[in-house]
Short mmCIF file of C-alpha atoms and ligand atoms in Angstrom, two decimals:
data_model
loop_
_atom_site.label_atom_id
_atom_site.label_comp_id
_atom_site.label_asym_id
_atom_site.label_seq_id
_atom_site.Cartn_x
_atom_site.Cartn_y
_atom_site.Cartn_z
CA MET A 1379 76.05 98.52 116.21
CA ILE A 1380 79.36 100.20 116.86
CA ILE A 1381 81.57 99.26 113.95
CA ARG A 1382 85.34 98.94 114.59
CA PRO A 1383 88.14 97.79 111.88
CA ARG A 1384 88.75 93.87 112.40
CA ILE A 1385 91.89 93.28 110.35
CA ARG A 1386 93.05 89.78 109.42
CA GLY A 1387 96.03 89.89 107.38
CA PHE A 1388 95.99 92.12 104.24
CA ILE A 1389 91.96 92.57 104.61
CA CYS A 1390 89.54 93.97 107.06
CA THR A 1391 86.43 92.12 107.37
CA THR A 1392 84.42 94.95 108.53
CA ALA A 1393 83.42 98.14 106.83
CA HIS A 1394 82.10 101.49 108.07
CA PRO A 1395 79.09 102.79 106.08
CA ALA A 1396 79.52 106.38 106.87
CA GLY A 1397 83.29 106.32 106.45
CA CYS A 1398 82.61 104.55 102.99
CA ALA A 1399 80.09 107.46 102.11
CA VAL A 1400 82.30 110.27 103.28
CA ASN A 1401 85.30 108.71 101.02
CA VAL A 1402 82.98 108.34 97.98
CA ARG A 1403 81.58 112.08 98.42
CA ALA A 1404 85.05 113.33 99.12
CA GLN A 1405 86.16 111.94 95.88
CA ILE A 1406 83.18 113.23 93.93
CA ALA A 1407 83.93 116.63 95.32
CA ARG A 1408 87.53 116.59 93.84
CA ILE A 1409 86.44 116.10 90.25
CA ALA A 1410 86.14 119.24 87.75
CA PRO A 1411 84.15 118.78 84.58
CA VAL A 1412 85.70 116.61 81.97
CA SER A 1413 84.97 117.73 78.29
CA ASN A 1414 83.93 115.59 75.57
CA GLY A 1415 84.06 112.54 77.93
CA PRO A 1416 81.94 109.65 77.89
CA ARG A 1417 78.18 109.80 77.89
CA LYS A 1418 77.10 106.10 78.77
CA ALA A 1419 79.75 104.17 80.37
CA LEU A 1420 79.92 100.57 81.85
CA VAL A 1421 82.52 100.05 84.61
CA LEU A 1422 83.39 96.33 85.71
CA GLY A 1423 84.94 96.60 89.05
CA ALA A 1424 83.19 99.65 89.99
CA SER A 1425 82.99 99.30 93.73
CA GLY A 1426 86.33 100.23 94.83
CA GLY A 1427 89.97 101.44 93.87
CA TYR A 1428 90.48 102.23 90.50
CA GLY A 1429 87.17 100.99 89.08
CA LEU A 1430 85.38 103.19 91.62
CA ALA A 1431 87.71 106.46 90.63
CA SER A 1432 86.81 105.63 86.93
CA ARG A 1433 83.03 105.49 87.53
CA ILE A 1434 83.40 108.69 89.68
CA VAL A 1435 85.25 110.81 86.80
CA ALA A 1436 82.88 109.29 83.90
CA GLY A 1437 79.61 110.29 86.06
CA PHE A 1438 80.76 113.60 88.12
CA GLY A 1439 83.40 114.60 85.73
CA ALA A 1440 81.82 113.80 82.31
CA GLY A 1441 77.99 113.71 83.27
CA ALA A 1442 77.90 110.12 82.12
CA ASP A 1443 75.25 107.65 82.97
CA THR A 1444 77.25 104.63 84.63
CA LEU A 1445 76.27 101.04 84.89
CA GLY A 1446 78.49 99.41 87.54
CA VAL A 1447 79.40 95.74 88.09
CA SER A 1448 80.97 94.54 91.39
CA PHE A 1449 81.22 91.60 93.77
CA GLU A 1450 80.44 92.55 97.11
CA ARG A 1451 78.84 91.31 100.15
CA ALA A 1452 75.48 92.69 101.31
CA PRO A 1453 75.14 93.17 104.98
CA THR A 1454 72.79 91.76 107.75
CA ALA A 1455 71.53 93.34 110.86
CA THR A 1456 74.75 91.80 112.71
CA ARG A 1457 77.31 91.93 110.30
CA THR A 1458 78.56 94.81 108.03
CA ALA A 1459 78.67 94.92 104.31
CA SER A 1460 81.98 94.81 102.54
CA ALA A 1461 83.33 98.35 101.69
CA GLY A 1462 82.39 98.06 98.11
CA TRP A 1463 78.57 97.66 98.78
CA TYR A 1464 78.65 100.80 101.01
CA ASN A 1465 80.55 102.47 98.22
CA ASN A 1466 78.10 101.71 95.54
CA VAL A 1467 75.09 102.83 97.79
CA ALA A 1468 76.84 106.12 98.36
CA PHE A 1469 77.74 106.66 94.53
CA GLU A 1470 74.22 105.73 93.52
CA GLU A 1471 72.63 108.25 96.11
CA SER A 1472 75.10 111.07 94.81
CA ALA A 1473 74.18 110.31 91.41
CA ALA A 1474 70.42 110.52 92.16
CA GLU A 1475 70.96 113.76 93.63
CA ARG A 1476 72.80 114.97 90.49
CA GLY A 1477 70.09 113.62 88.38
CA LEU A 1478 72.42 110.93 86.84
CA TYR A 1479 71.26 107.48 85.91
CA ALA A 1480 73.54 104.95 87.99
CA MET A 1481 72.90 101.25 88.42
CA THR A 1482 75.07 98.87 90.06
CA LEU A 1483 74.68 95.05 89.43
CA ASP A 1484 76.30 92.74 91.88
CA GLY A 1485 77.40 89.21 91.12
CA ASP A 1486 80.20 87.31 89.21
CA ALA A 1487 81.43 89.40 86.31
CA PHE A 1488 83.18 86.50 84.76
CA ALA A 1489 79.89 84.43 84.24
CA ASP A 1490 77.96 84.50 81.15
CA GLU A 1491 74.57 85.33 83.13
CA MET A 1492 75.99 88.43 84.39
CA LYS A 1493 76.89 89.49 80.84
CA SER A 1494 73.31 88.83 79.67
CA ARG A 1495 72.09 91.01 82.89
CA VAL A 1496 74.32 94.03 81.68
CA VAL A 1497 73.01 93.69 78.13
CA GLU A 1498 69.43 93.55 79.38
CA GLU A 1499 69.97 96.46 81.62
CA ILE A 1500 71.88 98.47 78.77
CA ARG A 1501 68.89 97.84 76.29
CA ALA A 1502 66.20 98.82 78.84
CA SER A 1503 67.97 102.06 80.21
CA LEU A 1504 70.97 103.16 78.00
CA GLY A 1505 70.39 101.92 74.65
CA GLN A 1506 74.20 101.81 73.66
CA ILE A 1507 77.28 102.53 75.85
CA ASP A 1508 80.52 104.44 74.47
CA LEU A 1509 82.78 103.24 77.21
CA LEU A 1510 83.77 100.06 78.99
CA VAL A 1511 86.34 100.30 81.76
CA TYR A 1512 87.87 96.64 82.67
CA SER A 1513 88.80 97.18 86.42
CA LEU A 1514 88.25 93.58 88.01
CA ALA A 1515 90.87 92.40 90.38
CA SER A 1516 89.96 88.84 91.47
CA PRO A 1517 91.76 85.99 93.11
CA MET A 1518 89.68 83.37 91.13
CA ARG A 1519 87.56 82.80 87.99
CA ARG A 1520 84.97 80.19 87.17
CA HIS A 1521 85.53 79.72 83.56
CA PRO A 1522 82.13 80.26 81.91
CA ARG A 1523 82.75 77.58 79.17
CA THR A 1524 84.48 74.84 81.06
CA GLY A 1525 83.12 75.29 84.54
CA VAL A 1526 86.73 75.10 85.90
CA VAL A 1527 87.43 77.43 88.78
CA HIS A 1528 90.99 79.13 88.03
CA ARG A 1529 92.88 80.43 91.08
CA SER A 1530 95.53 82.98 90.70
CA ALA A 1531 99.14 82.53 92.34
CA ILE A 1532 101.13 85.47 93.18
CA LYS A 1533 104.43 83.84 92.64
CA PRO A 1534 107.80 84.32 90.79
CA LEU A 1535 108.73 82.47 87.91
CA GLY A 1536 111.50 80.08 87.36
CA GLN A 1537 113.22 80.32 90.85
CA THR A 1538 112.50 81.18 94.45
CA VAL A 1539 112.83 84.86 95.18
CA HIS A 1540 114.21 86.39 98.12
CA ILE A 1541 112.69 89.75 98.70
CA LYS A 1542 112.29 92.60 101.25
CA ASN A 1543 108.87 92.50 102.95
CA LEU A 1544 106.88 94.86 105.04
CA ASN A 1545 104.31 93.72 107.93
CA GLN A 1546 102.01 96.50 107.83
CA ALA A 1547 100.41 95.72 111.19
CA THR A 1548 103.71 95.63 113.18
CA GLY A 1549 105.89 97.88 110.93
CA ASP A 1550 108.56 95.06 110.85
CA VAL A 1551 110.75 94.88 107.81
CA GLY A 1552 111.78 91.37 107.31
CA GLU A 1553 112.44 89.19 103.93
CA VAL A 1554 110.42 86.35 102.43
CA ASP A 1555 111.29 83.43 100.34
CA LEU A 1556 108.88 83.39 97.55
CA SER A 1557 108.81 79.81 95.72
CA PRO A 1558 108.20 79.78 92.12
CA ALA A 1559 104.99 79.15 90.32
CA THR A 1560 104.30 75.73 88.37
CA GLN A 1561 103.14 76.02 84.89
CA GLU A 1562 99.77 75.33 85.86
CA GLU A 1563 99.76 78.04 88.55
CA THR A 1564 100.89 80.60 85.88
CA ALA A 1565 98.31 79.22 83.54
CA ALA A 1566 95.69 79.76 86.26
CA THR A 1567 96.72 83.37 86.87
CA VAL A 1568 96.64 84.17 83.21
CA ALA A 1569 92.99 82.56 83.21
CA VAL A 1570 91.97 84.93 86.04
CA MET A 1571 93.68 88.33 85.35
CA GLY A 1572 94.45 87.88 81.48
CA GLY A 1573 92.34 89.26 78.71
CA GLU A 1574 89.98 86.41 77.92
CA ASP A 1575 87.07 88.04 80.00
CA TRP A 1576 87.64 91.31 78.66
CA GLU A 1577 87.42 89.51 75.08
CA PHE A 1578 84.32 87.64 76.11
CA TRP A 1579 82.50 91.01 77.43
CA ILE A 1580 83.32 92.74 74.27
CA SER A 1581 81.85 89.71 72.31
CA ALA A 1582 78.64 89.73 74.40
CA LEU A 1583 78.20 93.39 73.83
CA LEU A 1584 79.20 93.42 70.04
CA ASP A 1585 76.73 90.56 69.64
CA ALA A 1586 74.01 92.56 71.26
CA GLN A 1587 74.59 95.60 69.11
CA VAL A 1588 74.88 97.79 72.44
CA LEU A 1589 78.17 99.37 71.61
CA ALA A 1590 77.99 103.00 70.37
CA PRO A 1591 80.08 104.12 67.25
CA GLY A 1592 83.38 105.53 68.59
CA PHE A 1593 83.28 103.20 71.44
CA LYS A 1594 86.35 102.97 73.79
CA THR A 1595 87.41 100.46 76.21
CA VAL A 1596 90.18 100.34 78.74
CA SER A 1597 91.83 97.85 80.90
CA TYR A 1598 94.21 98.56 83.69
CA THR A 1599 97.66 96.93 84.16
CA TYR A 1600 100.86 97.68 86.25
CA ILE A 1601 104.21 97.32 85.18
CA GLY A 1602 106.13 99.32 88.23
CA SER A 1603 109.51 99.36 89.30
CA GLN A 1604 112.52 96.98 88.99
CA LEU A 1605 112.30 96.37 92.81
CA THR A 1606 108.85 94.60 92.33
CA TRP A 1607 109.45 93.09 89.18
CA PRO A 1608 110.46 89.72 90.65
CA ILE A 1609 106.82 89.20 92.13
CA TYR A 1610 105.02 91.14 89.69
CA TRP A 1611 105.80 92.07 86.25
CA LYS A 1612 108.36 89.16 85.65
CA ALA A 1613 106.18 86.93 87.66
CA THR A 1614 102.70 85.27 87.43
CA LEU A 1615 100.74 88.73 87.64
CA GLY A 1616 103.04 89.96 84.77
CA LYS A 1617 102.22 87.13 82.48
CA ALA A 1618 98.46 87.85 83.02
CA LYS A 1619 98.90 91.45 82.37
CA GLU A 1620 100.98 90.81 79.26
CA ASP A 1621 97.97 89.00 77.80
CA LEU A 1622 95.88 92.04 78.31
CA ASP A 1623 98.31 93.65 75.56
CA ARG A 1624 97.16 90.49 73.36
CA ALA A 1625 93.41 91.07 73.93
CA ALA A 1626 93.53 94.70 73.48
CA HIS A 1627 95.07 94.27 69.96
CA ALA A 1628 92.49 91.57 69.22
CA ILE A 1629 89.72 93.55 70.57
CA GLY A 1630 90.78 96.81 68.63
CA THR A 1631 90.57 94.82 65.28
CA ARG A 1632 87.01 93.85 66.25
CA LEU A 1633 86.10 97.36 66.97
CA SER A 1634 87.39 98.92 63.76
CA GLY A 1635 83.76 98.65 62.10
CA LEU A 1636 82.48 101.02 65.13
CA HIS A 1637 85.81 103.18 64.73
CA GLY A 1638 86.49 101.90 68.13
CA ALA A 1639 89.70 101.78 70.32
CA ALA A 1640 90.79 99.36 72.85
CA ARG A 1641 93.57 100.22 75.18
CA VAL A 1642 95.64 99.06 77.95
CA ALA A 1643 96.53 101.80 80.37
CA VAL A 1644 99.38 101.23 82.76
CA LEU A 1645 98.55 102.87 86.18
CA LYS A 1646 100.67 103.80 89.36
CA ALA A 1647 100.70 101.90 92.30
CA VAL A 1648 98.29 102.84 94.88
CA VAL A 1649 97.03 101.05 98.29
CA THR A 1650 93.90 99.00 97.42
CA GLN A 1651 92.55 95.56 98.33
CA ALA A 1652 94.07 94.17 95.64
CA SER A 1653 97.79 95.73 95.99
CA SER A 1654 97.72 95.09 99.64
CA ALA A 1655 97.73 91.28 99.03
CA ILE A 1656 101.13 91.12 96.98
CA PRO A 1657 104.13 90.47 98.95
CA ALA A 1658 106.72 93.27 98.90
CA VAL A 1659 104.39 95.70 97.38
CA PRO A 1660 103.41 97.61 100.52
CA LEU A 1661 107.03 98.20 101.37
CA TYR A 1662 107.64 99.51 97.82
CA LEU A 1663 104.17 101.64 98.28
CA ALA A 1664 105.60 102.96 101.67
CA LEU A 1665 109.08 104.19 100.16
CA LEU A 1666 107.20 105.17 96.71
CA PHE A 1667 104.60 107.62 98.74
CA LYS A 1668 107.04 109.09 100.81
CA VAL A 1669 109.29 109.94 97.85
CA MET A 1670 106.25 111.19 95.54
CA LYS A 1671 104.73 112.99 98.65
CA ALA A 1672 108.03 115.12 98.83
CA ALA A 1673 108.32 115.74 95.18
CA GLY A 1674 104.77 116.87 95.30
CA ASN A 1675 103.43 114.48 92.58
CA HIS A 1676 101.80 112.11 94.69
CA GLU A 1677 98.43 111.08 93.21
CA GLU A 1678 95.27 108.88 94.87
CA CYS A 1679 93.24 106.63 92.56
CA ILE A 1680 90.88 109.64 91.97
CA ASP A 1681 93.57 112.21 90.95
CA HIS A 1682 95.07 109.46 88.81
CA ILE A 1683 92.27 108.43 86.85
CA ASP A 1684 91.04 112.08 86.41
CA ARG A 1685 94.50 112.67 84.70
CA LEU A 1686 93.98 109.50 82.62
CA PHE A 1687 90.55 110.58 81.22
CA ARG A 1688 91.70 114.31 80.86
CA THR A 1689 95.03 113.78 79.26
CA ALA A 1690 94.72 110.48 77.51
CA LEU A 1691 91.34 108.91 77.11
CA TYR A 1692 89.35 112.03 76.21
CA SER A 1693 92.07 114.29 75.30
CA ASP A 1694 91.99 116.49 71.96
CA GLU A 1695 95.60 115.17 71.31
CA ALA A 1696 96.31 111.58 70.70
CA PRO A 1697 97.92 110.05 73.84
CA VAL A 1698 101.49 108.97 73.90
CA LEU A 1699 101.87 105.36 73.57
CA ASP A 1700 104.53 102.83 74.38
CA ASP A 1701 106.12 100.43 72.10
CA VAL A 1702 103.21 98.02 72.52
CA ASP A 1703 100.54 100.64 72.37
CA ARG A 1704 99.80 101.00 76.15
CA ILE A 1705 98.72 104.33 77.62
CA ARG A 1706 101.53 105.22 80.32
CA MET A 1707 100.21 107.25 83.43
CA ASP A 1708 102.99 105.69 85.53
CA ASN A 1709 105.55 108.29 83.97
CA TRP A 1710 105.55 109.93 87.35
CA GLU A 1711 106.06 107.06 89.48
CA LEU A 1712 108.59 105.64 87.01
CA SER A 1713 110.48 108.72 86.38
CA ASP A 1714 114.05 108.78 86.75
CA ALA A 1715 113.98 111.29 89.92
CA ILE A 1716 111.46 109.10 91.63
CA GLN A 1717 112.97 105.81 91.11
CA ALA A 1718 116.52 106.91 91.67
CA GLU A 1719 115.32 107.84 95.36
CA VAL A 1720 113.23 104.60 95.87
CA VAL A 1721 115.70 102.25 94.69
CA GLN A 1722 118.37 104.15 96.70
CA ARG A 1723 116.32 103.74 99.95
CA TRP A 1724 115.50 99.99 99.35
CA PRO A 1725 118.58 98.42 100.70
CA LEU A 1726 118.67 100.78 103.55
CA VAL A 1727 115.10 100.57 104.75
CA SER A 1728 114.82 98.21 107.82
CA THR A 1729 112.40 98.27 110.95
CA ALA A 1730 114.43 100.89 112.49
CA THR A 1731 114.92 103.15 109.51
CA LEU A 1732 111.38 102.64 108.38
CA PRO A 1733 109.90 105.62 109.92
CA GLU A 1734 112.46 108.10 108.22
CA LEU A 1735 112.53 106.49 104.93
CA ALA A 1736 109.13 105.55 104.19
CA ASP A 1737 105.35 106.57 104.75
CA LEU A 1738 104.05 103.69 106.89
CA GLU A 1739 101.36 105.89 108.28
CA GLY A 1740 100.41 107.05 104.88
CA ILE A 1741 99.73 103.30 103.50
CA ARG A 1742 98.38 102.42 106.91
CA GLY A 1743 95.91 105.33 106.62
CA ASP A 1744 95.02 104.46 102.94
CA PHE A 1745 94.31 101.03 103.95
CA LEU A 1746 91.81 101.67 106.70
CA GLU A 1747 90.32 104.31 104.60
CA ILE A 1748 89.29 101.74 101.97
CA PHE A 1749 87.17 100.25 104.65
CA GLY A 1750 85.76 103.42 105.79
CA PHE A 1751 87.88 103.86 108.98
CA GLY A 1752 89.93 106.80 110.30
CA VAL A 1753 87.99 109.17 108.11
CA THR A 1754 87.66 112.58 109.47
CA GLY A 1755 84.29 113.87 110.37
CA VAL A 1756 82.96 110.36 111.15
CA ASP A 1757 81.71 109.48 114.54
CA TYR A 1758 82.93 105.89 115.18
CA ASP A 1759 81.23 105.78 118.54
CA ALA A 1760 77.83 106.25 117.18
CA ASP A 1761 75.39 103.24 116.90
CA ILE A 1762 74.85 102.57 113.18
CA ASP A 1763 72.53 100.39 111.27
CA PRO A 1764 74.92 98.27 109.11
CA THR A 1765 71.91 97.57 106.52
CA LEU A 1766 71.24 101.34 106.15
CA GLY A 1767 67.83 100.65 106.60
CA ARG A 1768 67.38 98.25 103.75
CA ALA A 1769 65.93 94.89 104.24
CA PRO A 1770 68.86 92.44 104.28
CA ASN A 1771 68.74 90.00 101.40
P1 LIG B 792 90.37 96.44 94.08
O1 LIG B 792 90.31 95.33 94.90
O2 LIG B 792 90.19 97.76 94.73
O3 LIG B 792 88.73 96.62 93.09
C1 LIG B 792 88.36 95.27 92.44
C2 LIG B 792 87.17 95.40 92.04
O4 LIG B 792 86.80 94.10 91.30
C3 LIG B 792 86.09 95.55 93.01
O5 LIG B 792 84.86 96.46 92.73
C4 LIG B 792 85.54 94.11 93.26
O6 LIG B 792 83.97 93.86 93.70
C5 LIG B 792 85.66 93.61 91.62
N1 LIG B 792 85.46 92.07 91.53
C6 LIG B 792 86.27 91.27 91.87
N2 LIG B 792 86.04 90.00 91.48
C7 LIG B 792 84.61 90.17 90.74
C8 LIG B 792 83.87 89.37 90.04
N3 LIG B 792 84.04 87.98 90.08
N4 LIG B 792 82.81 89.71 89.47
C9 LIG B 792 82.54 91.08 89.48
N5 LIG B 792 83.55 92.02 90.18
C10 LIG B 792 84.57 91.46 90.78
O7 LIG B 792 91.29 96.54 92.56
P2 LIG B 792 92.33 97.61 92.11
O8 LIG B 792 93.35 97.85 92.93
O9 LIG B 792 91.44 98.87 91.90
O10 LIG B 792 92.54 96.98 90.68
C11 LIG B 792 91.66 97.19 89.54
C12 LIG B 792 92.58 97.02 88.23
O11 LIG B 792 93.65 98.11 88.36
C13 LIG B 792 93.16 95.86 88.28
O12 LIG B 792 93.44 95.24 86.84
C14 LIG B 792 94.78 96.10 88.75
O13 LIG B 792 95.59 95.16 88.34
C15 LIG B 792 94.76 97.51 88.09
N6 LIG B 792 96.06 98.42 88.71
C16 LIG B 792 95.82 98.27 90.02
C17 LIG B 792 97.18 99.02 90.78
C18 LIG B 792 97.17 99.13 92.11
O14 LIG B 792 98.29 99.45 92.60
N7 LIG B 792 96.32 98.96 93.07
C19 LIG B 792 98.07 99.67 89.86
C20 LIG B 792 97.94 99.44 88.49
C21 LIG B 792 96.88 98.69 87.98
#
């Protein structure tokens, strides 16, 4: 079939296998060796965004065997897979060429059943792991103990927020009113994106004795600029992310017997499926990218995670931590020079000034690339088998 992007709001319902494969291989090609890195890594949320970048740096930078977990849609003869499914295939093929073990388990990482499958696979193939990257981004979580399905709400706290917003498809800059979350919605968001599931993973892995001495775990968070605080850091998502800080300390204590460490790493804003869904964030991203590209310090997922591994997680020097012991990789995004410029542009940006002040083409291109479209060297008129010759499930 001929595969074209089909965009619905902030998602694309099709994905291009060849484009996804080229993207994964291009990320792999950018990685230089990482010394003293992980040997055996488990990456939760391995199929896209920061999780995929982490798996690539662990595997192709440090030479680690990687076990990935993701929640992706397999293809049929008439429907493409989700992009992450194609990314997983491309990663596994590249790993096989390099002689690296790479296994991906697809299913619900919040479920006890997935934790058991992972423990079995570690026992069978890896023995023990020395790194767990927690990079899930999900709109919902079925709680494994209560069976309750929690749905996150991307909402402000306390009062209605009136904030600038970008329609990425049309390029129109407008304003939206975002009504505040109820207490239940805030609690549900913490249940989905907070630290409890990370703790459940550590418990399952500790109980199974599959964590190696010196084991490390890292979970990703975002704080961002005062411009997005009303809908992110000081909103429901920020409450969930605060809970990661609590979990990191609790997990750190539990790992002391292994001389292990648990860290939250604050990452920069990038275009991913998760970030595209947050109001106001695409406008902030468009301004930020223009300013960071001009300053010469713009990073994509892969560059950013490479810097995280090289300068913080596996550096000979102890990483610089903030007042709640987080690793700050957002120091370039939040530098005074970058923020002063973005903050100055924010009130000036409108539909008319957007092309001059912001990088709409950049964020649109990144968005399409997530799904394997707009990738240089890919023949989008070619007839392609969406199943990649694999029998559909
Ligand atoms: P993403 O949407 O690109 O990837 C999410 C991953 O989670 C995918 O691999 C998906 O398959 C997996 N997943 C979702 N639900 C799952 C489930 N139930 N079971 C198994 N796998 C599941 O997301 P991302 O933007 O890379 O976000 C990853 C982490 O990085 C999040 O914690 C996010 O808050 C954080 N972060 C993102 C940004 C940003 O700008 N995108 C910035 C800082 C921090």
